[in-house]
Coordinates of C-alpha atoms and ligand atoms in Angstrom, one line a residue:
M369 CA 0.3 175.5 59.0
I370 CA 2.5 177.9 59.5
K371 CA 1.0 181.2 60.2
I372 CA 2.7 185.0 59.5
D373 CA 2.3 187.3 62.2
P374 CA -0.1 189.9 61.2
W375 CA 2.7 192.6 61.9
S376 CA 5.7 190.5 60.0
S377 CA 3.1 190.6 57.4
E378 CA 2.1 194.3 57.8
K379 CA 5.7 195.2 57.1
I380 CA 6.9 192.6 54.8
D381 CA 4.6 194.2 52.2
D382 CA 7.8 196.8 51.9
Y383 CA 9.9 193.3 51.4
N384 CA 7.4 192.5 49.0
K385 CA 8.6 195.2 46.6
L386 CA 12.0 193.9 47.0
V387 CA 11.7 190.7 46.1
D388 CA 10.4 192.2 43.0
E389 CA 12.9 194.4 42.1
F390 CA 15.9 191.8 42.8
G391 CA 14.0 189.2 41.3
L392 CA 14.4 187.3 44.2
S393 CA 12.2 184.1 45.2
K394 CA 10.0 184.5 48.3
I395 CA 10.4 182.0 50.8
D396 CA 6.2 181.4 51.7
K397 CA 5.6 178.9 49.1
L398 CA 8.6 177.1 50.5
L399 CA 7.4 176.9 54.0
N400 CA 5.5 173.4 54.1
K401 CA 9.1 171.7 52.8
F402 CA 11.4 172.9 56.0
P403 CA 11.9 170.3 57.7
N404 CA 11.8 172.1 61.2
P405 CA 11.3 175.5 60.8
H406 CA 13.0 178.7 63.0
N407 CA 11.0 180.5 64.4
Y408 CA 13.0 183.3 61.7
H409 CA 11.2 181.4 58.8
K410 CA 8.2 180.7 60.5
R411 CA 7.7 184.3 61.6
G412 CA 8.8 185.8 58.4
I413 CA 12.1 187.7 58.7
I414 CA 13.8 185.5 56.6
F415 CA 11.3 186.3 53.7
G416 CA 13.3 186.0 50.2
H417 CA 15.9 183.1 48.4
R418 CA 17.4 182.3 45.3
D419 CA 17.6 178.6 44.5
Y420 CA 16.7 177.3 48.1
E421 CA 15.6 174.6 46.4
Q422 CA 18.3 172.8 46.0
I423 CA 19.4 173.5 49.8
L424 CA 16.1 171.5 51.2
D425 CA 16.4 168.7 48.6
S426 CA 19.9 168.5 49.8
I427 CA 18.6 168.3 53.4
K428 CA 15.6 166.0 52.7
Q429 CA 17.6 163.6 51.0
N430 CA 20.7 163.9 53.2
K431 CA 23.1 165.1 50.8
R432 CA 26.7 166.9 51.9
Y433 CA 26.0 170.9 51.1
V434 CA 27.3 174.2 53.5
A435 CA 25.9 176.9 54.9
L436 CA 28.1 180.2 55.3
S437 CA 28.8 183.2 56.4
G438 CA 31.7 185.8 56.1
F439 CA 32.6 188.5 58.9
V440 CA 34.0 191.7 58.2
P441 CA 36.0 192.5 61.7
S442 CA 35.4 195.8 62.5
G443 CA 33.4 196.6 66.1
D444 CA 31.4 193.9 68.2
P445 CA 29.3 191.1 66.8
H446 CA 25.3 192.8 67.5
L447 CA 22.4 191.2 67.5
G448 CA 22.4 191.5 63.6
H449 CA 25.5 189.1 63.6
K450 CA 23.1 186.7 65.7
M451 CA 20.3 186.5 63.0
V452 CA 23.4 185.1 60.5
M453 CA 24.8 183.0 63.1
D454 CA 21.3 181.3 64.4
Q455 CA 20.9 180.7 60.5
L456 CA 24.2 178.5 60.5
I457 CA 23.8 176.8 63.9
W458 CA 20.5 175.8 62.2
H459 CA 21.6 174.8 58.9
Q460 CA 24.0 172.7 60.6
R461 CA 21.7 170.8 63.1
N462 CA 20.3 170.3 59.4
G463 CA 22.5 168.2 58.0
G464 CA 24.6 171.0 56.6
E465 CA 28.2 172.2 57.3
V466 CA 29.3 175.3 58.4
F467 CA 32.0 177.3 56.9
A468 CA 33.3 180.9 58.4
S469 CA 35.3 183.4 57.3
I470 CA 36.9 186.4 59.2
A471 CA 36.9 189.0 56.7
D472 CA 40.2 190.7 57.1
M473 CA 40.8 191.2 53.7
E474 CA 37.8 193.2 53.7
A475 CA 38.5 194.9 56.3
L476 CA 41.5 196.4 55.2
G477 CA 40.3 196.9 51.6
A478 CA 37.0 198.4 52.4
R479 CA 37.4 200.1 56.6
D480 CA 41.2 200.6 56.6
I481 CA 41.8 198.2 59.7
S482 CA 44.9 196.4 59.1
L483 CA 44.9 192.8 59.0
K484 CA 46.3 191.6 62.0
E485 CA 44.1 193.7 63.6
G486 CA 41.2 192.2 61.8
R487 CA 42.1 188.5 63.2
E488 CA 42.4 189.9 66.6
I489 CA 38.5 191.2 66.2
G490 CA 38.1 188.4 64.1
K491 CA 38.2 185.8 66.8
S492 CA 35.1 187.4 69.1
Y493 CA 32.6 186.3 66.2
F494 CA 34.2 182.8 66.5
L495 CA 33.4 183.3 69.8
S496 CA 29.6 183.6 70.0
L497 CA 29.7 181.2 67.1
I498 CA 30.1 179.1 69.4
A499 CA 28.2 180.0 72.1
L500 CA 25.7 180.7 70.1
G501 CA 25.6 176.8 69.8
L502 CA 27.7 176.3 66.6
E503 CA 29.6 172.5 67.0
E504 CA 33.2 172.2 66.4
E505 CA 31.8 169.0 63.5
D506 CA 30.8 169.7 60.5
S507 CA 32.3 173.3 61.0
Y508 CA 35.6 175.3 59.2
F509 CA 36.6 178.5 61.0
Y510 CA 39.0 180.8 59.2
Y511 CA 41.1 183.8 58.7
Q512 CA 40.2 184.9 54.6
S513 CA 44.3 186.5 54.6
R514 CA 45.0 183.3 56.3
E515 CA 43.6 180.6 54.1
Y516 CA 45.9 180.3 50.6
D517 CA 43.9 178.2 48.5
L518 CA 41.3 180.4 48.9
R519 CA 43.5 183.4 48.0
D520 CA 44.3 180.9 45.1
L521 CA 40.6 180.4 43.9
S522 CA 40.0 184.5 43.9
F523 CA 42.5 184.8 42.1
E524 CA 41.4 182.9 39.8
L525 CA 37.5 183.7 39.7
S526 CA 38.9 187.4 39.1
E527 CA 39.9 186.4 36.0
N528 CA 36.4 186.1 35.0
V529 CA 35.3 189.8 36.5
N530 CA 36.1 193.5 34.5
I531 CA 35.6 196.4 35.3
G532 CA 32.6 196.9 33.6
K533 CA 31.4 194.5 35.0
L534 CA 32.1 195.4 38.9
N535 CA 30.7 198.7 38.1
S536 CA 27.3 197.6 37.0
I537 CA 27.0 195.2 39.9
Y538 CA 28.4 198.0 42.7
G539 CA 28.5 200.4 40.9
F540 CA 32.0 201.8 42.4
D541 CA 33.0 205.9 41.9
E542 CA 36.3 206.4 40.6
E543 CA 38.0 206.7 43.9
K544 CA 37.7 203.0 45.1
N545 CA 40.7 201.8 45.8
L546 CA 42.3 198.5 44.2
G547 CA 42.2 196.4 47.6
H548 CA 38.7 197.2 47.8
L549 CA 37.8 196.1 44.4
Y550 CA 39.1 193.5 45.2
S551 CA 37.8 192.1 48.1
T552 CA 34.5 191.8 46.7
I553 CA 35.8 188.7 44.7
V554 CA 37.7 187.5 48.0
Q555 CA 34.0 186.4 49.1
S556 CA 33.2 185.1 46.1
G557 CA 36.2 182.9 46.5
D558 CA 34.5 182.3 50.3
I559 CA 31.5 181.2 48.7
L560 CA 32.8 179.1 46.6
Y561 CA 35.8 177.6 48.5
P562 CA 33.7 174.7 50.1
Q563 CA 33.2 173.3 47.1
L564 CA 36.8 172.7 46.4
E565 CA 38.3 169.0 46.7
K566 CA 39.9 169.6 49.3
F567 CA 36.9 169.6 51.1
G568 CA 34.8 167.1 49.2
G569 CA 34.2 169.3 45.7
P570 CA 31.1 170.2 44.7
C571 CA 28.2 170.4 46.9
P572 CA 24.8 173.3 47.3
I573 CA 26.0 175.7 49.5
V574 CA 23.4 178.7 51.3
V575 CA 24.6 182.1 52.5
P576 CA 22.2 183.6 54.8
A577 CA 22.3 187.0 54.4
G578 CA 20.5 190.7 54.4
T579 CA 20.0 192.0 51.2
D580 CA 23.0 194.3 51.1
Q581 CA 24.5 191.7 50.1
D582 CA 23.2 190.7 47.1
P583 CA 24.8 192.2 45.0
H584 CA 27.9 190.0 46.0
I585 CA 25.5 186.9 45.3
R586 CA 24.8 188.2 42.2
L587 CA 28.5 188.1 41.4
V588 CA 29.2 185.1 42.7
R589 CA 26.6 183.1 41.2
D590 CA 27.7 184.9 37.6
L591 CA 31.6 183.6 38.3
A592 CA 30.5 180.1 38.8
S593 CA 29.0 179.8 36.2
S594 CA 31.5 181.1 34.4
M595 CA 33.9 179.0 35.8
R596 CA 32.1 176.1 34.6
R597 CA 33.7 173.8 31.4
F598 CA 30.5 173.5 30.4
R599 CA 27.3 175.3 30.3
V600 CA 24.0 173.2 30.0
E601 CA 20.7 174.7 28.5
E602 CA 17.6 173.4 29.1
D603 CA 15.1 173.6 25.9
E604 CA 12.2 171.9 26.5
N605 CA 12.9 168.1 26.3
K606 CA 17.0 168.4 25.4
L607 CA 19.4 169.4 27.6
L608 CA 21.6 171.6 25.1
I609 CA 25.5 171.7 26.7
R610 CA 28.2 173.5 25.4
S611 CA 31.6 173.4 25.9
K612 CA 34.3 176.6 26.6
R613 CA 37.1 175.0 26.3
A614 CA 36.8 171.7 25.8
N615 CA 37.9 170.4 22.7
E616 CA 36.5 168.1 20.2
D617 CA 38.0 165.4 21.9
E618 CA 36.3 165.9 25.0
I619 CA 32.8 166.3 23.7
E620 CA 33.2 163.1 22.4
G621 CA 34.3 162.0 26.1
L622 CA 31.2 163.2 27.9
K623 CA 29.5 162.3 25.2
Q624 CA 30.7 158.6 25.5
K625 CA 29.9 159.1 29.3
I626 CA 26.4 159.5 28.3
L627 CA 25.6 157.4 26.8
K628 CA 27.1 154.3 28.7
N629 CA 24.9 155.8 31.8
N630 CA 21.8 155.7 29.5
E631 CA 21.3 153.9 26.7
K632 CA 17.9 154.7 26.0
V633 CA 19.2 159.0 25.6
E634 CA 19.7 160.3 22.2
A635 CA 22.8 162.2 22.6
K636 CA 24.0 164.1 18.9
I637 CA 27.2 166.6 18.3
F638 CA 26.5 169.6 16.6
A639 CA 29.3 172.2 15.4
E640 CA 28.7 174.3 18.7
H641 CA 27.1 172.2 21.5
L642 CA 25.8 168.6 22.5
E643 CA 22.2 167.5 22.2
V644 CA 20.9 164.9 25.0
T645 CA 17.3 164.1 24.7
G646 CA 15.6 161.6 26.8
S647 CA 17.3 161.5 29.8
N648 CA 16.6 163.1 33.5
K649 CA 18.1 166.3 33.2
E650 CA 18.6 166.3 37.0
T651 CA 21.1 163.2 36.4
L652 CA 22.3 164.2 33.2
K653 CA 23.6 167.6 34.7
E654 CA 25.7 165.1 37.4
I655 CA 26.9 163.3 35.4
I656 CA 28.7 166.5 33.4
R657 CA 29.9 167.8 36.4
D658 CA 31.4 164.7 37.5
F659 CA 32.8 164.4 34.5
E660 CA 34.2 168.0 34.4
V661 CA 35.8 167.8 38.1
N662 CA 37.8 164.1 36.9
R663 CA 39.2 166.6 34.2
G664 CA 40.8 168.9 36.6
G665 CA 37.6 171.7 36.2
Y666 CA 35.4 172.9 39.3
G667 CA 31.9 171.6 38.4
F668 CA 30.6 174.9 40.9
Y669 CA 27.3 174.3 42.1
Q670 CA 26.0 178.1 41.6
P671 CA 24.7 179.1 45.5
S672 CA 21.5 179.6 46.8
S673 CA 21.0 182.6 49.1
T674 CA 17.9 183.4 51.9
Y675 CA 17.3 187.3 52.8
H676 CA 16.4 188.7 56.3
R677 CA 14.6 191.7 57.3
F678 CA 16.9 193.9 59.3
M679 CA 16.2 195.0 62.7
S680 CA 15.5 198.5 62.7
G681 CA 17.5 200.3 66.2
L682 CA 16.1 200.7 69.3
K683 CA 15.9 204.7 68.6
G684 CA 14.2 204.0 65.7
G685 CA 15.1 204.2 62.0
K686 CA 18.2 201.3 61.3
M687 CA 20.1 200.2 64.0
S688 CA 23.4 201.4 63.7
S689 CA 26.7 202.0 65.9
S690 CA 26.9 205.4 64.8
V691 CA 23.5 206.3 66.1
E692 CA 24.1 206.3 70.4
G693 CA 21.1 203.7 71.7
S694 CA 20.5 202.1 68.8
Y695 CA 22.2 198.6 68.9
I696 CA 22.7 196.0 71.5
S697 CA 26.1 194.4 70.9
L698 CA 27.0 190.4 72.0
T699 CA 29.5 191.5 74.2
E700 CA 28.0 194.5 76.2
E701 CA 27.5 195.2 80.0
P702 CA 24.3 193.5 79.9
E703 CA 23.0 196.3 82.6
S704 CA 23.5 198.6 80.0
A705 CA 22.1 196.9 77.0
K706 CA 19.2 196.7 79.5
N707 CA 19.2 200.8 80.1
K708 CA 18.7 201.0 76.1
V709 CA 15.6 199.1 76.3
M710 CA 13.9 200.9 78.8
K711 CA 14.9 203.9 76.6
A712 CA 14.4 202.2 73.7
K713 CA 11.4 204.2 71.0
T714 CA 8.5 202.3 71.2
G715 CA 4.8 202.1 69.3
G716 CA 2.5 203.4 72.3
R717 CA 0.8 206.5 72.0
T718 CA 1.2 210.0 73.8
S719 CA -1.2 209.2 76.9
I720 CA -1.7 206.7 78.4
E721 CA -5.6 207.5 78.7
E722 CA -5.0 207.2 74.2
Q723 CA -2.8 204.1 74.4
K724 CA -6.2 202.6 76.4
Q725 CA -8.3 203.8 73.5
E726 CA -6.6 203.2 70.7
G727 CA -4.0 200.4 71.3
G728 CA -0.4 201.0 70.6
K729 CA 1.2 200.1 67.3
P730 CA 3.6 197.0 67.9
K731 CA 4.6 196.9 63.9
D732 CA 6.3 200.2 64.6
C733 CA 8.1 198.9 67.9
A734 CA 11.7 198.7 68.7
V735 CA 10.5 197.0 71.6
Y736 CA 8.5 194.2 70.4
E737 CA 10.7 193.5 67.4
L738 CA 13.4 192.7 69.6
L739 CA 10.9 190.3 71.2
Y740 CA 9.6 189.2 68.1
F741 CA 13.3 188.2 66.8
H742 CA 15.3 187.2 69.6
L743 CA 13.6 186.8 72.8
I744 CA 10.4 185.0 72.6
D745 CA 10.2 181.9 71.0
E746 CA 7.2 180.7 72.0
E747 CA 4.3 181.3 69.1
D748 CA 1.0 181.8 71.8
H749 CA 3.2 184.5 73.9
I750 CA 4.6 186.4 71.1
Q751 CA 1.0 186.6 69.7
E752 CA -1.2 187.4 73.0
I753 CA 1.8 190.1 73.6
H754 CA 0.8 191.8 69.8
S755 CA -2.9 191.1 70.2
S756 CA -3.5 193.0 73.6
C757 CA -0.1 196.1 72.4
K758 CA -3.2 196.3 69.8
K759 CA -6.5 196.3 72.1
G760 CA -4.9 198.7 73.9
E761 CA -4.6 196.2 77.0
R762 CA -0.7 196.4 77.7
L763 CA 1.3 199.4 78.2
C764 CA 5.0 199.7 77.1
G765 CA 6.4 199.5 80.9
E766 CA 5.4 196.0 81.2
C767 CA 6.4 195.6 77.7
K768 CA 10.5 196.9 78.0
K769 CA 10.2 195.6 81.1
E770 CA 9.8 192.0 79.9
A771 CA 12.4 193.0 77.2
A772 CA 15.0 194.5 79.5
E773 CA 15.1 191.3 81.3
L774 CA 15.3 188.4 79.3
L775 CA 17.9 190.5 77.5
E776 CA 19.5 190.8 80.7
N777 CA 19.6 187.4 81.0
F778 CA 20.5 186.1 77.5
L779 CA 23.5 188.5 77.4
I780 CA 25.0 187.3 81.3
N781 CA 24.2 183.6 79.6
H782 CA 25.7 184.2 76.0
Q783 CA 29.2 186.2 77.8
E784 CA 29.4 183.3 80.1
K785 CA 29.6 180.9 77.3
R786 CA 31.7 182.8 75.3
E787 CA 34.1 183.1 78.0
K788 CA 34.4 178.8 78.5
A789 CA 34.4 179.0 73.8
K790 CA 37.8 180.8 74.7
Q791 CA 39.1 177.4 75.5
K792 CA 37.8 175.5 72.5
L793 CA 39.0 178.0 70.2
E794 CA 41.7 176.5 68.8
Q795 CA 40.4 173.4 67.9
Y796 CA 37.8 175.1 65.7
L797 CA 40.6 176.6 63.9
E798 CA 42.7 173.8 63.6
Ligands
LIG912 N1 30.5 191.6 52.8 C1 30.1 190.7 54.0 C2 29.7 192.2 55.1 O1 29.9 193.3 55.0 C3 31.1 189.9 54.7 C4 31.4 188.6 54.2 C5 32.7 188.2 53.5 C6 30.3 187.5 53.8 N2 32.3 187.3 52.6 C7 31.3 187.1 52.6 C8 29.2 187.8 53.7 C9 30.9 185.6 52.6 C10 28.6 186.2 53.2 C11 29.4 185.3 53.0 O2 28.6 191.6 56.1
SF4_913 FE1 5.4 198.3 71.9 FE2 4.3 196.5 74.0 FE3 4.1 199.2 73.9 FE4 2.7 197.6 72.5 S1 2.6 197.9 74.6 S2 3.9 199.5 71.6 S3 4.5 196.1 72.2 S4 6.2 198.6 73.8

């Protein structure tokens, strides 16, 4: 059975609230269906999802699916990006294809970084992805601004989004420039892009993300349905199929196709819709999707997502590049990272005596978090640190030293691999 560290379950209370508020599903109910859960799954670091079942099904049935993310090239890749990258790699190792986009259009629209500069900075994200273990096979790297089919798709998507909808999702103010607004549609484009025919057509997609990305996910899920030619509603044992643009001939054609596949079903055409009884709903949905694609439609699946917790900054609070000493970049000097850890905020007490008596508070400890999220894989070892801290048997100096060394080694190793990845990058970009 998968254990959830007490620390994570303590903190996860806030995340439970988030799950309710956002209408996400909790991932813990699915955990026993994971083939090879990652530490992020086992430790409750990934806590929520939308529609992740379809990804687990694809893994199990060996069906095509894609895991993807986009990276805004506005600074160095850091430990927060590593969390997303690790998850892309995990999915690749579990049968998925990986798409990685450099969101240079978003960097321009939202942060005023030129496209050219964005592409240059963007390379660094690719290097870390490769260094962390993403394989060339079954991966697709690109820059938004250079991907013409993506731009066509995005423009087509934009037809289905009006200002009212954008505002209700993002609450943009009057000052927002059009480039920023438009970059949200390009992100939707990123997420639907792997379902284009040139890549193999409709398939389940998963976007591993922090909860801050959920508005984008809601938008793209909405768009995926509004782009469908046929909308399928479930009603007890019936499926009601409505067509948006299709004419009568098309509805008749679909009916014939459904009957041909299974003579036992009943299919009736009503004024507004086609009603089908007595067939497996999933099979039926696939028939409809096929039919749509054969007629030049997209047949999009609604993308899935998972949500992970944010790491706190080494100074407490949010990890942020604007707080000195608060965050660790994947490209910084290992020595400097080490020093940041030695100066980090811990959950220790004000004096050694007090700590021995009362114990430390790993749940409020940035150093423990670093170990828990990134540096210690073995479950026994991390549990041991947790419990000896709480019992007052472990002092912060020991943890800091351990974390600083592990981090230093990780960075040295990662940066060596980044160097090697430079030679391979061209191949990934082909
Ligand atoms: N908006 C995302 C961010 O702020 C970046 C991004 C662009 C993205 N395209 C994407 C994320 C597609 C997930 C999927 O980091
Ligand atoms: Fe954090 Fe370790 Fe100190 Fe406990 S002993 S508060 S885990 S640094």
